[in-house]
Amino acid sequence: MLDATIIKDYIKTSHKKGEGRMCAQDVENLLNWVIDQDMLNNIHQLAEEGYQEMAGIGHRLSNVFQDLLSNMDDDSYTLRATNDRWVQNCVKAFIKGVGNRSLTIETSNSNYDILAVKEGIQKRTGINVTLSNENITSLYDLCRYTSSGINNTRSPWCALFTKDDLLALEYIGDLRHYYRNSYGTTINKVFGQIPLTNLLESFRLVKNGTGKVLTMYFTHATMMDMVYAALGLFKDEVPLKADKRNPERKWRSSKVSAFASNLIATLNRCTDGSRTDYNVAFYLNERPLKDICNNGECSWQEFENILQNFVNTTLNFC
């Protein structure tokens, strides 16, 4: 398997020979690119970009819910992470963004059209070394992981791909998420029902005056996909298949399972004189989740109707 440095050298040589189709600026950007050694030395660690994203989420939530998040007793909130170090660092970044450093963290309780892409990259770079499927997906990851959404900068590795290439590679990720984590395997939605049951129970306690102000679980994209499946979100009428890519499909892993993706539910108490009512608002990546209830806003009865069937969910089949 070729590494990035060798591929850079091949591209440099082919460009000097007048081969390939990359423009001079793209080649220069690629040659000037220096890998962040932390990315190699700290495998399975939270990148600086991810840290900033999580801190940003915390900061924005603290601005919206300032009265709730500024002063919380230890028994009034839950911040729980998986045992993975990078996930726990996500929580630390979130806490920094909130600005309440006294918060503590609980640990967890327990080939679609790839050939066309390859041919295009071979011609674009002008290199005569045959790239493997693993080379292509690794270069795609370099493009994704070394770009910055916060700074709005594109990695020079992205210049190797056309828009059509990126759409094809995105679909490979869609298929992987769909069958490994979501609708492609029936049992996935059962796993997604477990945290949703906890959400219902948490909000019932709040209504009764004994719940916590804040409950947050930090986990992986796998669990996010399972929750989507349990809620019936982003479900296509025709299952995703490797032999045909529907450009209008609902299941897009680059959107629903993006870096620092988040699902937020808020319980809102509404009073009108002596009458008190509740509703629940859902947000995906800090935007209203329009595919549920009334553009993301559920009456309490609608909320209970959606989640009540999950209450008796168990993992006894495992």
mmCIF file of C-alpha atoms in Angstrom:
data_model
loop_
_atom_site.group_PDB
_atom_site.id
_atom_site.type_symbol
_atom_site.label_atom_id
_atom_site.label_comp_id
_atom_site.label_asym_id
_atom_site.label_seq_id
_atom_site.Cartn_x
_atom_site.Cartn_y
_atom_site.Cartn_z
ATOM 1 C CA MET A 1 0.000 0.000 0.000
ATOM 2 C CA LEU A 2 1.445 3.384 -1.027
ATOM 3 C CA ASP A 3 1.737 6.113 1.579
ATOM 4 C CA ALA A 4 0.926 9.775 0.997
ATOM 5 C CA THR A 5 4.560 10.886 0.711
ATOM 6 C CA ILE A 6 5.268 8.427 -2.095
ATOM 7 C CA ILE A 7 2.117 9.474 -3.952
ATOM 8 C CA LYS A 8 3.189 13.121 -3.642
ATOM 9 C CA ASP A 9 6.549 12.249 -5.211
ATOM 10 C CA TYR A 10 4.854 10.423 -8.058
ATOM 11 C CA ILE A 11 2.588 13.410 -8.724
ATOM 12 C CA LYS A 12 5.582 15.801 -8.647
ATOM 13 C CA THR A 13 7.494 13.679 -11.148
ATOM 14 C CA SER A 14 4.562 13.253 -13.519
ATOM 15 C CA HIS A 15 3.795 16.992 -13.397
ATOM 16 C CA LYS A 16 7.392 17.877 -14.322
ATOM 17 C CA LYS A 17 7.061 15.566 -17.325
ATOM 18 C CA GLY A 18 3.927 17.389 -18.394
ATOM 19 C CA GLU A 19 1.742 14.427 -17.585
ATOM 20 C CA GLY A 20 -1.468 14.421 -15.602
ATOM 21 C CA ARG A 21 -4.317 16.916 -15.551
ATOM 22 C CA MET A 22 -3.880 18.662 -12.214
ATOM 23 C CA CYS A 23 -3.348 22.425 -12.402
ATOM 24 C CA ALA A 24 -0.021 23.867 -11.244
ATOM 25 C CA GLN A 25 -1.553 25.494 -8.145
ATOM 26 C CA ASP A 26 -3.114 22.242 -6.963
ATOM 27 C CA VAL A 27 0.200 20.448 -7.406
ATOM 28 C CA GLU A 28 2.070 23.201 -5.549
ATOM 29 C CA ASN A 29 -0.452 23.117 -2.692
ATOM 30 C CA LEU A 30 -0.022 19.367 -2.448
ATOM 31 C CA LEU A 31 3.777 19.539 -2.455
ATOM 32 C CA ASN A 32 3.739 22.232 0.261
ATOM 33 C CA TRP A 33 1.379 20.200 2.419
ATOM 34 C CA VAL A 34 2.950 18.921 5.640
ATOM 35 C CA ILE A 35 1.211 16.227 7.576
ATOM 36 C CA ASP A 36 0.192 16.929 11.147
ATOM 37 C CA GLN A 37 2.348 14.461 13.062
ATOM 38 C CA ASP A 38 -0.137 14.414 15.924
ATOM 39 C CA MET A 39 -2.577 12.696 13.586
ATOM 40 C CA LEU A 40 -0.084 9.849 13.117
ATOM 41 C CA ASN A 41 1.385 9.731 16.606
ATOM 42 C CA ASN A 42 -1.927 9.936 18.446
ATOM 43 C CA ILE A 43 -4.021 7.292 16.747
ATOM 44 C CA HIS A 44 -7.603 7.150 18.033
ATOM 45 C CA GLN A 45 -7.230 10.540 19.674
ATOM 46 C CA LEU A 46 -9.411 13.605 19.291
ATOM 47 C CA ALA A 47 -8.032 15.945 16.625
ATOM 48 C CA GLU A 48 -7.780 19.669 17.278
ATOM 49 C CA GLU A 49 -10.547 20.256 14.731
ATOM 50 C CA GLY A 50 -12.831 17.879 16.639
ATOM 51 C CA TYR A 51 -11.933 19.531 19.952
ATOM 52 C CA GLN A 52 -12.901 22.936 18.578
ATOM 53 C CA GLU A 53 -16.147 21.559 17.165
ATOM 54 C CA MET A 54 -17.196 20.080 20.514
ATOM 55 C CA ALA A 55 -16.185 23.229 22.392
ATOM 56 C CA GLY A 56 -18.228 25.240 19.900
ATOM 57 C CA ILE A 57 -21.311 23.121 20.556
ATOM 58 C CA GLY A 58 -20.921 23.645 24.298
ATOM 59 C CA HIS A 59 -20.447 27.376 23.860
ATOM 60 C CA ARG A 60 -23.549 27.751 21.678
ATOM 61 C CA LEU A 61 -25.711 25.702 24.049
ATOM 62 C CA SER A 62 -24.511 27.716 27.042
ATOM 63 C CA ASN A 63 -25.564 30.896 25.252
ATOM 64 C CA VAL A 64 -29.040 29.516 24.520
ATOM 65 C CA PHE A 65 -29.585 27.862 27.927
ATOM 66 C CA GLN A 66 -27.458 30.151 30.074
ATOM 67 C CA ASP A 67 -29.720 30.061 33.112
ATOM 68 C CA LEU A 68 -29.844 26.256 33.086
ATOM 69 C CA LEU A 69 -26.175 25.448 32.433
ATOM 70 C CA SER A 70 -24.326 28.117 34.420
ATOM 71 C CA ASN A 71 -25.009 26.721 37.896
ATOM 72 C CA MET A 72 -25.819 23.037 38.251
ATOM 73 C CA ASP A 73 -25.514 20.814 41.288
ATOM 74 C CA ASP A 74 -23.694 17.499 40.812
ATOM 75 C CA ASP A 75 -26.939 15.551 40.995
ATOM 76 C CA SER A 76 -28.735 17.764 38.480
ATOM 77 C CA TYR A 77 -26.931 16.605 35.333
ATOM 78 C CA THR A 78 -25.336 13.619 33.604
ATOM 79 C CA LEU A 79 -22.386 13.768 31.204
ATOM 80 C CA ARG A 80 -21.579 10.202 30.214
ATOM 81 C CA ALA A 81 -18.982 9.027 27.712
ATOM 82 C CA THR A 82 -17.827 5.694 26.353
ATOM 83 C CA ASN A 83 -14.528 4.362 27.653
ATOM 84 C CA ASP A 84 -12.654 5.545 24.577
ATOM 85 C CA ARG A 85 -10.183 8.297 25.417
ATOM 86 C CA TRP A 86 -11.045 10.448 22.401
ATOM 87 C CA VAL A 87 -14.748 10.349 23.283
ATOM 88 C CA GLN A 88 -13.962 11.427 26.839
ATOM 89 C CA ASN A 89 -11.865 14.263 25.410
ATOM 90 C CA CYS A 90 -14.954 15.290 23.412
ATOM 91 C CA VAL A 91 -16.774 15.777 26.710
ATOM 92 C CA LYS A 92 -13.870 17.799 28.127
ATOM 93 C CA ALA A 93 -13.983 20.051 25.082
ATOM 94 C CA PHE A 94 -17.740 20.436 25.485
ATOM 95 C CA ILE A 95 -17.307 21.378 29.149
ATOM 96 C CA LYS A 96 -14.726 23.995 28.209
ATOM 97 C CA GLY A 97 -17.158 25.433 25.680
ATOM 98 C CA VAL A 98 -19.928 25.589 28.272
ATOM 99 C CA GLY A 99 -17.583 27.491 30.552
ATOM 100 C CA ASN A 100 -18.500 25.508 33.664
ATOM 101 C CA ARG A 101 -15.293 23.681 34.546
ATOM 102 C CA SER A 102 -16.802 22.111 37.656
ATOM 103 C CA LEU A 103 -18.800 19.660 35.540
ATOM 104 C CA THR A 104 -17.683 16.040 35.917
ATOM 105 C CA ILE A 105 -17.757 13.164 33.438
ATOM 106 C CA GLU A 106 -19.263 9.735 34.040
ATOM 107 C CA THR A 107 -17.740 6.748 32.286
ATOM 108 C CA SER A 108 -19.842 4.341 30.274
ATOM 109 C CA ASN A 109 -21.778 1.524 31.981
ATOM 110 C CA SER A 110 -20.621 -1.018 29.733
ATOM 111 C CA ASN A 111 -17.579 -0.599 -4.380
ATOM 112 C CA TYR A 112 -19.939 1.414 -5.901
ATOM 113 C CA ASP A 113 -18.220 2.887 -9.127
ATOM 114 C CA ILE A 114 -14.824 2.831 -7.422
ATOM 115 C CA LEU A 115 -13.204 1.754 -10.710
ATOM 116 C CA ALA A 116 -14.246 4.998 -12.445
ATOM 117 C CA VAL A 117 -12.833 7.013 -9.509
ATOM 118 C CA LYS A 118 -9.527 5.103 -9.701
ATOM 119 C CA GLU A 119 -9.219 5.661 -13.430
ATOM 120 C CA GLY A 120 -9.961 9.371 -13.024
ATOM 121 C CA ILE A 121 -7.343 9.825 -10.295
ATOM 122 C CA GLN A 122 -4.745 7.923 -12.318
ATOM 123 C CA LYS A 123 -5.296 10.288 -15.266
ATOM 124 C CA ARG A 124 -5.551 13.406 -13.111
ATOM 125 C CA THR A 125 -2.321 12.767 -11.226
ATOM 126 C CA GLY A 126 -0.479 11.293 -14.203
ATOM 127 C CA ILE A 127 1.213 8.659 -12.060
ATOM 128 C CA ASN A 128 1.767 5.247 -13.610
ATOM 129 C CA VAL A 129 1.585 3.263 -10.381
ATOM 130 C CA THR A 130 -1.678 1.376 -10.039
ATOM 131 C CA LEU A 131 -3.662 2.575 -7.040
ATOM 132 C CA SER A 132 -5.536 0.030 -4.965
ATOM 133 C CA ASN A 133 -9.026 0.463 -3.503
ATOM 134 C CA GLU A 134 -7.347 0.983 -0.130
ATOM 135 C CA ASN A 135 -5.175 3.743 -1.625
ATOM 136 C CA ILE A 136 -8.266 5.536 -2.921
ATOM 137 C CA THR A 137 -10.195 5.375 0.341
ATOM 138 C CA SER A 138 -7.069 6.442 2.277
ATOM 139 C CA LEU A 139 -6.619 9.460 0.006
ATOM 140 C CA TYR A 140 -10.303 10.255 0.473
ATOM 141 C CA ASP A 141 -9.816 10.126 4.240
ATOM 142 C CA LEU A 142 -6.806 12.441 3.925
ATOM 143 C CA CYS A 143 -9.023 14.863 2.023
ATOM 144 C CA ARG A 144 -11.722 14.703 4.716
ATOM 145 C CA TYR A 145 -9.603 14.591 7.833
ATOM 146 C CA THR A 146 -7.142 17.328 6.870
ATOM 147 C CA SER A 147 -9.763 19.816 5.701
ATOM 148 C CA SER A 148 -11.178 22.303 8.184
ATOM 149 C CA GLY A 149 -14.814 23.262 8.394
ATOM 150 C CA ILE A 150 -14.066 25.718 11.172
ATOM 151 C CA ASN A 151 -11.413 27.562 9.165
ATOM 152 C CA ASN A 152 -13.191 26.865 5.876
ATOM 153 C CA THR A 153 -10.009 25.489 4.309
ATOM 154 C CA ARG A 154 -9.858 22.589 1.894
ATOM 155 C CA SER A 155 -7.095 20.014 2.087
ATOM 156 C CA PRO A 156 -4.830 19.933 -0.982
ATOM 157 C CA TRP A 157 -5.550 16.197 -1.167
ATOM 158 C CA CYS A 158 -9.098 17.026 -2.203
ATOM 159 C CA ALA A 159 -7.710 18.299 -5.519
ATOM 160 C CA LEU A 160 -7.207 14.663 -6.550
ATOM 161 C CA PHE A 161 -10.979 14.195 -6.692
ATOM 162 C CA THR A 162 -13.744 15.639 -8.817
ATOM 163 C CA LYS A 163 -17.173 16.311 -7.365
ATOM 164 C CA ASP A 164 -18.416 13.096 -8.970
ATOM 165 C CA ASP A 165 -15.547 11.183 -7.352
ATOM 166 C CA LEU A 166 -16.495 12.525 -3.929
ATOM 167 C CA LEU A 167 -20.146 11.609 -4.470
ATOM 168 C CA ALA A 168 -19.147 8.054 -5.346
ATOM 169 C CA LEU A 169 -16.877 7.750 -2.317
ATOM 170 C CA GLU A 170 -19.565 9.242 -0.093
ATOM 171 C CA TYR A 171 -21.926 6.516 -1.294
ATOM 172 C CA ILE A 172 -19.443 3.836 -0.291
ATOM 173 C CA GLY A 173 -19.585 5.309 3.207
ATOM 174 C CA ASP A 174 -23.380 5.446 3.009
ATOM 175 C CA LEU A 175 -23.538 1.729 2.209
ATOM 176 C CA ARG A 176 -21.198 0.903 5.075
ATOM 177 C CA HIS A 177 -23.215 2.924 7.591
ATOM 178 C CA TYR A 178 -26.538 1.671 6.201
ATOM 179 C CA TYR A 179 -25.768 -2.044 6.506
ATOM 180 C CA ARG A 180 -23.440 -2.031 9.488
ATOM 181 C CA ASN A 181 -25.312 0.458 11.685
ATOM 182 C CA SER A 182 -28.791 1.118 10.372
ATOM 183 C CA TYR A 183 -31.686 -0.137 8.238
ATOM 184 C CA GLY A 184 -29.624 -2.710 6.371
ATOM 185 C CA THR A 185 -29.603 -4.943 9.455
ATOM 186 C CA THR A 186 -32.904 -5.226 11.331
ATOM 187 C CA ILE A 187 -31.427 -5.630 14.793
ATOM 188 C CA ASN A 188 -29.747 -2.200 14.673
ATOM 189 C CA LYS A 189 -32.960 -0.339 15.466
ATOM 190 C CA VAL A 190 -33.335 -2.387 18.666
ATOM 191 C CA PHE A 191 -30.004 -1.097 19.931
ATOM 192 C CA GLY A 192 -31.140 2.433 19.060
ATOM 193 C CA GLN A 193 -34.246 2.044 21.215
ATOM 194 C CA ILE A 194 -32.216 1.743 24.436
ATOM 195 C CA PRO A 195 -31.020 5.388 24.660
ATOM 196 C CA LEU A 196 -34.433 6.595 23.464
ATOM 197 C CA THR A 197 -36.063 4.744 26.346
ATOM 198 C CA ASN A 198 -33.687 6.550 28.670
ATOM 199 C CA LEU A 199 -34.709 9.856 27.075
ATOM 200 C CA LEU A 200 -38.372 9.184 27.769
ATOM 201 C CA GLU A 201 -37.682 8.167 31.362
ATOM 202 C CA SER A 202 -35.482 11.225 31.924
ATOM 203 C CA PHE A 203 -38.160 13.621 30.696
ATOM 204 C CA ARG A 204 -40.863 11.894 32.752
ATOM 205 C CA LEU A 205 -38.763 12.463 35.853
ATOM 206 C CA VAL A 206 -38.351 16.126 34.961
ATOM 207 C CA LYS A 207 -42.115 16.490 34.593
ATOM 208 C CA ASN A 208 -42.516 14.952 38.045
ATOM 209 C CA GLY A 209 -40.023 17.408 39.519
ATOM 210 C CA THR A 210 -37.250 14.880 40.211
ATOM 211 C CA GLY A 211 -35.296 14.846 36.943
ATOM 212 C CA LYS A 212 -31.980 16.356 35.940
ATOM 213 C CA VAL A 213 -31.461 19.656 34.170
ATOM 214 C CA LEU A 214 -29.045 18.129 31.673
ATOM 215 C CA THR A 215 -28.361 14.582 30.476
ATOM 216 C CA MET A 216 -25.781 14.071 27.736
ATOM 217 C CA TYR A 217 -24.264 10.905 26.299
ATOM 218 C CA PHE A 218 -21.153 11.078 24.125
ATOM 219 C CA THR A 219 -20.789 8.140 21.784
ATOM 220 C CA HIS A 220 -19.916 7.006 18.255
ATOM 221 C CA ALA A 221 -21.552 7.520 14.865
ATOM 222 C CA THR A 222 -22.598 3.865 15.064
ATOM 223 C CA MET A 223 -25.020 4.576 17.899
ATOM 224 C CA MET A 224 -26.275 7.727 16.213
ATOM 225 C CA ASP A 225 -27.162 5.666 13.128
ATOM 226 C CA MET A 226 -28.977 3.128 15.311
ATOM 227 C CA VAL A 227 -31.030 5.868 16.973
ATOM 228 C CA TYR A 228 -32.014 7.220 13.552
ATOM 229 C CA ALA A 229 -33.182 3.724 12.594
ATOM 230 C CA ALA A 230 -35.215 3.377 15.800
ATOM 231 C CA LEU A 231 -36.938 6.696 15.068
ATOM 232 C CA GLY A 232 -37.472 5.820 11.400
ATOM 233 C CA LEU A 233 -35.487 8.853 10.248
ATOM 234 C CA PHE A 234 -33.883 9.194 6.809
ATOM 235 C CA LYS A 235 -35.400 5.911 5.655
ATOM 236 C CA ASP A 236 -35.561 5.397 1.909
ATOM 237 C CA GLU A 237 -38.458 3.478 0.375
ATOM 238 C CA VAL A 238 -35.982 1.446 -1.663
ATOM 239 C CA PRO A 239 -33.069 -0.001 0.353
ATOM 240 C CA LEU A 240 -29.621 1.205 -0.616
ATOM 241 C CA LYS A 241 -27.858 -1.126 -3.053
ATOM 242 C CA ALA A 242 -24.355 -1.228 -4.452
ATOM 243 C CA ASP A 243 -25.551 -1.503 -8.051
ATOM 244 C CA LYS A 244 -27.490 1.765 -8.113
ATOM 245 C CA ARG A 245 -26.965 5.110 -6.402
ATOM 246 C CA ASN A 246 -30.038 7.270 -5.891
ATOM 247 C CA PRO A 247 -28.857 10.912 -5.814
ATOM 248 C CA GLU A 248 -32.099 11.885 -4.041
ATOM 249 C CA ARG A 249 -31.732 9.331 -1.227
ATOM 250 C CA LYS A 250 -32.495 10.366 2.330
ATOM 251 C CA TRP A 251 -29.663 8.354 3.893
ATOM 252 C CA ARG A 252 -26.519 10.500 3.540
ATOM 253 C CA SER A 253 -23.822 9.583 6.047
ATOM 254 C CA SER A 254 -21.905 12.789 5.307
ATOM 255 C CA LYS A 255 -24.876 14.732 6.680
ATOM 256 C CA VAL A 256 -26.503 12.559 9.352
ATOM 257 C CA SER A 257 -23.257 11.019 10.684
ATOM 258 C CA ALA A 258 -20.863 13.902 10.147
ATOM 259 C CA PHE A 259 -18.007 14.793 12.488
ATOM 260 C CA ALA A 260 -19.351 16.055 15.848
ATOM 261 C CA SER A 261 -22.923 15.217 14.809
ATOM 262 C CA ASN A 262 -25.424 15.595 17.616
ATOM 263 C CA LEU A 263 -29.058 14.911 18.428
ATOM 264 C CA ILE A 264 -30.621 17.235 21.003
ATOM 265 C CA ALA A 265 -34.049 17.019 22.635
ATOM 266 C CA THR A 266 -35.337 19.796 24.877
ATOM 267 C CA LEU A 267 -38.310 19.529 27.233
ATOM 268 C CA ASN A 268 -40.197 22.822 27.350
ATOM 269 C CA ARG A 269 -42.740 23.777 30.008
ATOM 270 C CA CYS A 270 -45.506 26.076 28.821
ATOM 271 C CA THR A 271 -47.787 27.875 31.297
ATOM 272 C CA ASP A 272 -51.023 29.719 30.620
ATOM 273 C CA GLY A 273 -52.482 30.957 33.865
ATOM 274 C CA SER A 274 -53.126 27.875 35.969
ATOM 275 C CA ARG A 275 -52.654 25.523 33.024
ATOM 276 C CA THR A 276 -49.287 23.830 32.428
ATOM 277 C CA ASP A 277 -48.342 21.878 29.344
ATOM 278 C CA TYR A 278 -45.145 20.398 27.909
ATOM 279 C CA ASN A 279 -43.653 19.884 24.493
ATOM 280 C CA VAL A 280 -40.419 18.382 23.197
ATOM 281 C CA ALA A 281 -38.257 19.922 20.470
ATOM 282 C CA PHE A 282 -35.742 17.850 18.512
ATOM 283 C CA TYR A 283 -32.609 19.233 16.864
ATOM 284 C CA LEU A 284 -30.141 17.458 14.599
ATOM 285 C CA ASN A 285 -26.752 19.139 14.401
ATOM 286 C CA GLU A 286 -28.316 22.157 16.131
ATOM 287 C CA ARG A 287 -31.033 22.603 13.504
ATOM 288 C CA PRO A 288 -34.716 21.647 13.924
ATOM 289 C CA LEU A 289 -35.231 17.989 13.017
ATOM 290 C CA LYS A 290 -38.060 18.593 10.550
ATOM 291 C CA ASP A 291 -38.702 14.896 9.847
ATOM 292 C CA ILE A 292 -40.313 14.329 13.239
ATOM 293 C CA CYS A 293 -43.645 15.721 14.509
ATOM 294 C CA ASN A 294 -44.316 19.329 13.502
ATOM 295 C CA ASN A 295 -40.954 20.354 12.025
ATOM 296 C CA GLY A 296 -39.199 18.961 15.071
ATOM 297 C CA GLU A 297 -41.673 20.101 17.749
ATOM 298 C CA CYS A 298 -43.744 17.372 19.425
ATOM 299 C CA SER A 299 -46.554 17.706 21.895
ATOM 300 C CA TRP A 300 -45.963 15.660 25.022
ATOM 301 C CA GLN A 301 -48.516 13.107 23.844
ATOM 302 C CA GLU A 302 -46.824 12.790 20.443
ATOM 303 C CA PHE A 303 -43.468 12.370 22.153
ATOM 304 C CA GLU A 304 -44.802 9.614 24.410
ATOM 305 C CA ASN A 305 -46.529 7.878 21.507
ATOM 306 C CA ILE A 306 -43.250 7.711 19.591
ATOM 307 C CA LEU A 307 -41.101 6.367 22.438
ATOM 308 C CA GLN A 308 -43.583 4.386 24.550
ATOM 309 C CA ASN A 309 -43.148 1.255 22.435
ATOM 310 C CA PHE A 310 -39.448 1.188 23.273
ATOM 311 C CA VAL A 311 -39.890 1.005 27.053
ATOM 312 C CA ASN A 312 -39.732 -2.792 27.266
ATOM 313 C CA THR A 313 -36.750 -3.101 24.932
ATOM 314 C CA THR A 314 -34.071 -5.481 26.246
ATOM 315 C CA LEU A 315 -30.840 -6.925 24.961
ATOM 316 C CA ASN A 316 -31.613 -10.422 26.220
ATOM 317 C CA PHE A 317 -31.202 -11.772 22.698
ATOM 318 C CA CYS A 318 -27.468 -10.964 22.768
#
